[in-house]
């Protein structure tokens, strides 16, 4: 059995603390990858909202709860509505199948802390 | 490191609460998928027990703890014995390899709350 | 080693022939899933182009060549440009890592048969 | 794009030739694993047919064409009918989602060389 | 959202307790697999340190936190330094992409309990 | 069913041709990722041979034939012997399970074109 839900505050605290520890280890490949990871979602030919929705769908089908939470936060910052999020969830569910459902449950639980714009 | 174990009661409570929240969002694709998901395990040419064992094996090799827990509950309802479950675990372990082991540990922990029929 | 490339015509022919064989087997769950699969990409709160880009990203990180080819065809029908496609590829590559690269190569080979709109 | 289909004869020839080459390399861990792999599907508390159906479902959701082909051959030897196979496919499709579909197409193509018992 | 971190003591306690329960179920295939799993990492043509680093990289790209923790413990026993571990992390991150990052965070958190040799 | 085997020459030709096409598309994120991908395997605290063996194990458990072929070529350049390769295969097989076997077969077939140093 898997965990139910973690508060967004706890998620953010652990994420920032460990990102700093990783950065401070000064592995150049890792630090450059982190920079590229931020760069990939910046507006270009596609806008940031579309890229975040792609990141959300990719994270859901790969079943990475932390990645889903991160992209949900970013989607809300880009003004994505509940209806749009559930359509993104529906594409992820069809592509990834019922094994996506436990992650969908946790995503919807996270949304309770991320009110619609 | 991953979580050790969650009580079945907590699993069921969170599952039912979030399934309701998902249903109430009224995304037609998602709601129809949930209906199909139930339908797939109903007795047909194969009986429900065989289908639940297939769902269990698929869930173990995909390493989805919540899915494993759900199918363990259903397997017990279909009268699957301990010996049969461990044979299903052994097929899953051979197909999926040692990365299945942490999920096998949590499955066996869940069985302590799901006594043999 | 994996295959290099298959013509789009061969892809479409096999896909249509086997989809018909699957449909004709008259398994209700499978046929309903195929219908849901089409439905999930229809315009709703999100437009079809965004949904196809999400489907493309999900397919790339799950490393499904046939799924990537299908969504590339659909993206072109929705008017997605080369520059937009490569941004979608870049998000997929960052999320999924270097194991995505062989699929990226085959996707770019497929694009040679799918000229920009 | 992925390959369409390979004849069963070619599959069996390559499989046997390479299994022999692997065996002849005399790595004890590998050779013992191959022995365990055969052992896992032998009749025990569960019969061989049920175990092959579990192996088939696990192979489909993990999207391993060669594994699917192998278990289809074994399922036919155990007398599994077309209707039973499509129910096994339907469970796999619901668990694994639309990324299973290309493998389902190739499985159904393989069945044309594996007539119903 | 996923769990943040579990103490090494809790990890070891649960692991040993459940390994014993699995062993006591006396499924021969499972027990032989556990024996093979230990054997695979013993010094042979490759030394134990190299094999543990391979096990660590494989566990990170498959995103198995418990497996990562286990191989970190073993790597420390084999004298692997912080700098070597971060190079192993960097290979895993490049192969597996940003979905590896949450597991990298938890691996680095675990290292705080596993001081350099 | 999956493909059996492709010659190393065909693999290299397609790889180089498509890598050039990807490079020429001038997506900065993608091109930087390719540079990082090369950098990750350079000698550092760990030598190139160990890193290639980690890349090989990661590629096998993720079941990426092209990635396996590439790391086999690089392993041979680093002087890895047959016996060492089969130990790397054995770790990959134990971690990843029987679904690794079809990729092991193709890896061993590729070795026929990559004689021991």
GROMACS .gro file of N, CA and C in nm, chain B residues 9-84:
model
  228
  126UNK      N    1  -0.773   0.007   0.640
  126UNK     CA    2  -0.882   0.102   0.663
  126UNK      C    3  -0.847   0.238   0.605
  127UNK      N    4  -0.723   0.283   0.626
  127UNK     CA    5  -0.680   0.412   0.571
  127UNK      C    6  -0.680   0.408   0.418
  128UNK      N    7  -0.634   0.295   0.364
  128UNK     CA    8  -0.634   0.278   0.218
  128UNK      C    9  -0.775   0.292   0.163
  129UNK      N   10  -0.870   0.219   0.224
  129UNK     CA   11  -1.007   0.221   0.174
  129UNK      C   12  -1.070   0.359   0.189
  130UNK      N   13  -1.044   0.425   0.302
  130UNK     CA   14  -1.105   0.555   0.327
  130UNK      C   15  -1.059   0.656   0.222
  131UNK      N   16  -0.928   0.663   0.198
  131UNK     CA   17  -0.874   0.759   0.101
  131UNK      C   18  -0.923   0.724  -0.040
  132UNK      N   19  -0.923   0.595  -0.073
  132UNK     CA   20  -0.965   0.550  -0.205
  132UNK      C   21  -1.110   0.592  -0.234
  133UNK      N   22  -1.198   0.567  -0.136
  133UNK     CA   23  -1.339   0.599  -0.160
  133UNK      C   24  -1.363   0.750  -0.166
  134UNK      N   25  -1.297   0.823  -0.077
  134UNK     CA   26  -1.312   0.969  -0.074
  134UNK      C   27  -1.267   1.031  -0.207
  135UNK      N   28  -1.150   0.988  -0.256
  135UNK     CA   29  -1.098   1.049  -0.378
  135UNK      C   30  -1.171   0.999  -0.502
  136UNK      N   31  -1.214   0.870  -0.503
  136UNK     CA   32  -1.295   0.824  -0.616
  136UNK      C   33  -1.421   0.909  -0.630
  137UNK      N   34  -1.479   0.947  -0.514
  137UNK     CA   35  -1.599   1.030  -0.519
  137UNK      C   36  -1.566   1.170  -0.575
  138UNK      N   37  -1.453   1.225  -0.530
  138UNK     CA   38  -1.413   1.357  -0.581
  138UNK      C   39  -1.388   1.353  -0.732
  139UNK      N   40  -1.327   1.244  -0.777
  139UNK     CA   41  -1.301   1.230  -0.922
  139UNK      C   42  -1.434   1.218  -0.997
  140UNK      N   43  -1.524   1.134  -0.944
  140UNK     CA   44  -1.654   1.116  -1.008
  140UNK      C   45  -1.730   1.248  -1.016
  141UNK      N   46  -1.725   1.326  -0.908
  141UNK     CA   47  -1.802   1.451  -0.901
  141UNK      C   48  -1.747   1.559  -0.994
  142UNK      N   49  -1.625   1.540  -1.045
  142UNK     CA   50  -1.570   1.639  -1.139
  142UNK      C   51  -1.637   1.625  -1.276
  143UNK      N   52  -1.709   1.515  -1.296
  143UNK     CA   53  -1.795   1.496  -1.415
  143UNK      C   54  -1.720   1.503  -1.547
  144UNK      N   55  -1.596   1.451  -1.550
  144UNK     CA   56  -1.529   1.436  -1.679
  144UNK      C   57  -1.576   1.303  -1.738
  145UNK      N   58  -1.642   1.311  -1.852
  145UNK     CA   59  -1.710   1.193  -1.906
  145UNK      C   60  -1.612   1.081  -1.941
  146UNK      N   61  -1.496   1.116  -1.998
  146UNK     CA   62  -1.397   1.013  -2.035
  146UNK      C   63  -1.348   0.939  -1.910
  147UNK      N   64  -1.318   1.014  -1.806
  147UNK     CA   65  -1.270   0.952  -1.682
  147UNK      C   66  -1.379   0.863  -1.622
  148UNK      N   67  -1.500   0.914  -1.615
  148UNK     CA   68  -1.606   0.834  -1.552
  148UNK      C   69  -1.636   0.707  -1.632
  149UNK      N   70  -1.630   0.717  -1.765
  149UNK     CA   71  -1.652   0.596  -1.844
  149UNK      C   72  -1.537   0.498  -1.827
  150UNK      N   73  -1.415   0.549  -1.814
  150UNK     CA   74  -1.301   0.459  -1.792
  150UNK      C   75  -1.318   0.383  -1.659
  151UNK      N   76  -1.361   0.454  -1.555
  151UNK     CA   77  -1.383   0.386  -1.426
  151UNK      C   78  -1.487   0.274  -1.441
  152UNK      N   79  -1.591   0.300  -1.519
  152UNK     CA   80  -1.694   0.197  -1.539
  152UNK      C   81  -1.635   0.077  -1.615
  153UNK      N   82  -1.555   0.105  -1.717
  153UNK     CA   83  -1.490  -0.003  -1.794
  153UNK      C   84  -1.396  -0.084  -1.705
  154UNK      N   85  -1.327  -0.013  -1.616
  154UNK     CA   86  -1.232  -0.077  -1.526
  154UNK      C   87  -1.302  -0.182  -1.439
  155UNK      N   88  -1.421  -0.151  -1.391
  155UNK     CA   89  -1.498  -0.249  -1.312
  155UNK      C   90  -1.543  -0.364  -1.401
  156UNK      N   91  -1.592  -0.329  -1.519
  156UNK     CA   92  -1.646  -0.428  -1.611
  156UNK      C   93  -1.544  -0.533  -1.652
  157UNK      N   94  -1.416  -0.492  -1.664
  157UNK     CA   95  -1.313  -0.581  -1.718
  157UNK      C   96  -1.291  -0.706  -1.632
  158UNK      N   97  -1.323  -0.695  -1.504
  158UNK     CA   98  -1.295  -0.806  -1.413
  158UNK      C   99  -1.417  -0.895  -1.386
  159UNK      N  100  -1.529  -0.863  -1.451
  159UNK     CA  101  -1.650  -0.945  -1.430
  159UNK      C  102  -1.635  -1.081  -1.500
  160UNK      N  103  -1.700  -1.180  -1.441
  160UNK     CA  104  -1.694  -1.314  -1.501
  160UNK      C  105  -1.741  -1.313  -1.645
  161UNK      N  106  -1.667  -1.379  -1.732
  161UNK     CA  107  -1.704  -1.394  -1.873
  161UNK      C  108  -1.658  -1.533  -1.915
  162UNK      N  109  -1.581  -1.540  -2.021
  162UNK     CA  110  -1.523  -1.670  -2.059
  162UNK      C  111  -1.423  -1.713  -1.951
  163UNK      N  112  -1.357  -1.616  -1.889
  163UNK     CA  113  -1.270  -1.643  -1.774
  163UNK      C  114  -1.346  -1.607  -1.648
  164UNK      N  115  -1.325  -1.683  -1.540
  164UNK     CA  116  -1.396  -1.650  -1.417
  164UNK      C  117  -1.328  -1.533  -1.344
  165UNK      N  118  -1.400  -1.475  -1.248
  165UNK     CA  119  -1.353  -1.356  -1.179
  165UNK      C  120  -1.221  -1.383  -1.106
  166UNK      N  121  -1.205  -1.503  -1.051
  166UNK     CA  122  -1.082  -1.535  -0.978
  166UNK      C  123  -0.960  -1.526  -1.070
  167UNK      N  124  -0.971  -1.585  -1.188
  167UNK     CA  125  -0.859  -1.580  -1.283
  167UNK      C  126  -0.828  -1.437  -1.323
  168UNK      N  127  -0.932  -1.359  -1.346
  168UNK     CA  128  -0.911  -1.219  -1.386
  168UNK      C  129  -0.845  -1.139  -1.274
  169UNK      N  130  -0.885  -1.163  -1.149
  169UNK     CA  131  -0.823  -1.092  -1.037
  169UNK      C  132  -0.676  -1.132  -1.024
  170UNK      N  133  -0.645  -1.260  -1.048
  170UNK     CA  134  -0.505  -1.304  -1.042
  170UNK      C  135  -0.423  -1.239  -1.154
  171UNK      N  136  -0.483  -1.222  -1.271
  171UNK     CA  137  -0.414  -1.150  -1.379
  171UNK      C  138  -0.394  -1.003  -1.340
  172UNK      N  139  -0.497  -0.943  -1.282
  172UNK     CA  140  -0.484  -0.803  -1.237
  172UNK      C  141  -0.377  -0.789  -1.131
  173UNK      N  142  -0.368  -0.887  -1.043
  173UNK     CA  143  -0.266  -0.886  -0.938
  173UNK      C  144  -0.125  -0.895  -0.999
  174UNK      N  145  -0.107  -0.989  -1.091
  174UNK     CA  146   0.025  -1.005  -1.153
  174UNK      C  147   0.064  -0.879  -1.231
  175UNK      N  148  -0.031  -0.824  -1.307
  175UNK     CA  149  -0.003  -0.702  -1.384
  175UNK      C  150   0.034  -0.587  -1.290
  176UNK      N  151  -0.037  -0.577  -1.177
  176UNK     CA  152  -0.010  -0.468  -1.081
  176UNK      C  153   0.126  -0.484  -1.014
  177UNK      N  154   0.164  -0.609  -0.988
  177UNK     CA  155   0.294  -0.631  -0.922
  177UNK      C  156   0.409  -0.597  -1.016
  178UNK      N  157   0.401  -0.642  -1.141
  178UNK     CA  158   0.514  -0.613  -1.231
  178UNK      C  159   0.519  -0.465  -1.267
  179UNK      N  160   0.405  -0.397  -1.260
  179UNK     CA  161   0.406  -0.251  -1.283
  179UNK      C  162   0.435  -0.176  -1.153
  180UNK      N  163   0.446  -0.249  -1.044
  180UNK     CA  164   0.488  -0.196  -0.915
  180UNK      C  165   0.396  -0.084  -0.864
  181UNK      N  166   0.266  -0.117  -0.863
  181UNK     CA  167   0.166  -0.021  -0.814
  181UNK      C  168   0.108  -0.076  -0.684
  182UNK      N  169   0.156  -0.023  -0.570
  182UNK     CA  170   0.115  -0.078  -0.441
  182UNK      C  171  -0.036  -0.072  -0.420
  183UNK      N  172  -0.098   0.041  -0.451
  183UNK     CA  173  -0.242   0.054  -0.431
  183UNK      C  174  -0.318  -0.047  -0.516
  184UNK      N  175  -0.273  -0.067  -0.640
  184UNK     CA  176  -0.338  -0.165  -0.728
  184UNK      C  177  -0.321  -0.306  -0.671
  185UNK      N  178  -0.202  -0.337  -0.620
  185UNK     CA  179  -0.179  -0.468  -0.560
  185UNK      C  180  -0.273  -0.489  -0.441
  186UNK      N  181  -0.283  -0.389  -0.354
  186UNK     CA  182  -0.371  -0.400  -0.237
  186UNK      C  183  -0.514  -0.427  -0.280
  187UNK      N  184  -0.559  -0.349  -0.380
  187UNK     CA  185  -0.697  -0.365  -0.426
  187UNK      C  186  -0.721  -0.508  -0.477
  188UNK      N  187  -0.628  -0.560  -0.558
  188UNK     CA  188  -0.650  -0.694  -0.614
  188UNK      C  189  -0.634  -0.803  -0.506
  189UNK      N  190  -0.552  -0.777  -0.404
  189UNK     CA  191  -0.544  -0.873  -0.293
  189UNK      C  192  -0.679  -0.883  -0.221
  190UNK      N  193  -0.741  -0.767  -0.198
  190UNK     CA  194  -0.873  -0.767  -0.134
  190UNK      C  195  -0.971  -0.848  -0.219
  191UNK      N  196  -0.972  -0.820  -0.349
  191UNK     CA  197  -1.065  -0.890  -0.439
  191UNK      C  198  -1.032  -1.040  -0.449
  192UNK      N  199  -0.901  -1.074  -0.450
  192UNK     CA  200  -0.863  -1.216  -0.456
  192UNK      C  201  -0.916  -1.291  -0.334
  193UNK      N  202  -0.902  -1.228  -0.217
  193UNK     CA  203  -0.954  -1.293  -0.096
  193UNK      C  204  -1.104  -1.313  -0.107
  194UNK      N  205  -1.177  -1.212  -0.161
  194UNK     CA  206  -1.322  -1.226  -0.179
  194UNK      C  207  -1.355  -1.341  -0.274
  195UNK      N  208  -1.266  -1.368  -0.368
  195UNK     CA  209  -1.288  -1.479  -0.463
  195UNK      C  210  -1.233  -1.611  -0.409
  196UNK      N  211  -1.185  -1.610  -0.282
  196UNK     CA  212  -1.145  -1.735  -0.219
  196UNK      C  213  -1.003  -1.782  -0.250
  197UNK      N  214  -0.917  -1.693  -0.299
  197UNK     CA  215  -0.780  -1.732  -0.331
  197UNK      C  216  -0.703  -1.760  -0.201
  198UNK      N  217  -0.636  -1.873  -0.196
  198UNK     CA  218  -0.564  -1.913  -0.075
  198UNK      C  219  -0.425  -1.850  -0.069
  199UNK      N  220  -0.360  -1.864   0.047
  199UNK     CA  221  -0.222  -1.816   0.062
  199UNK      C  222  -0.128  -1.881  -0.039
  200UNK      N  223  -0.141  -2.011  -0.054
  200UNK     CA  224  -0.050  -2.081  -0.144
  200UNK      C  225  -0.067  -2.033  -0.288
  201UNK      N  226  -0.193  -2.012  -0.329
  201UNK     CA  227  -0.218  -1.960  -0.464
  201UNK      C  228  -0.161  -1.818  -0.478
   0.00000   0.00000   0.00000
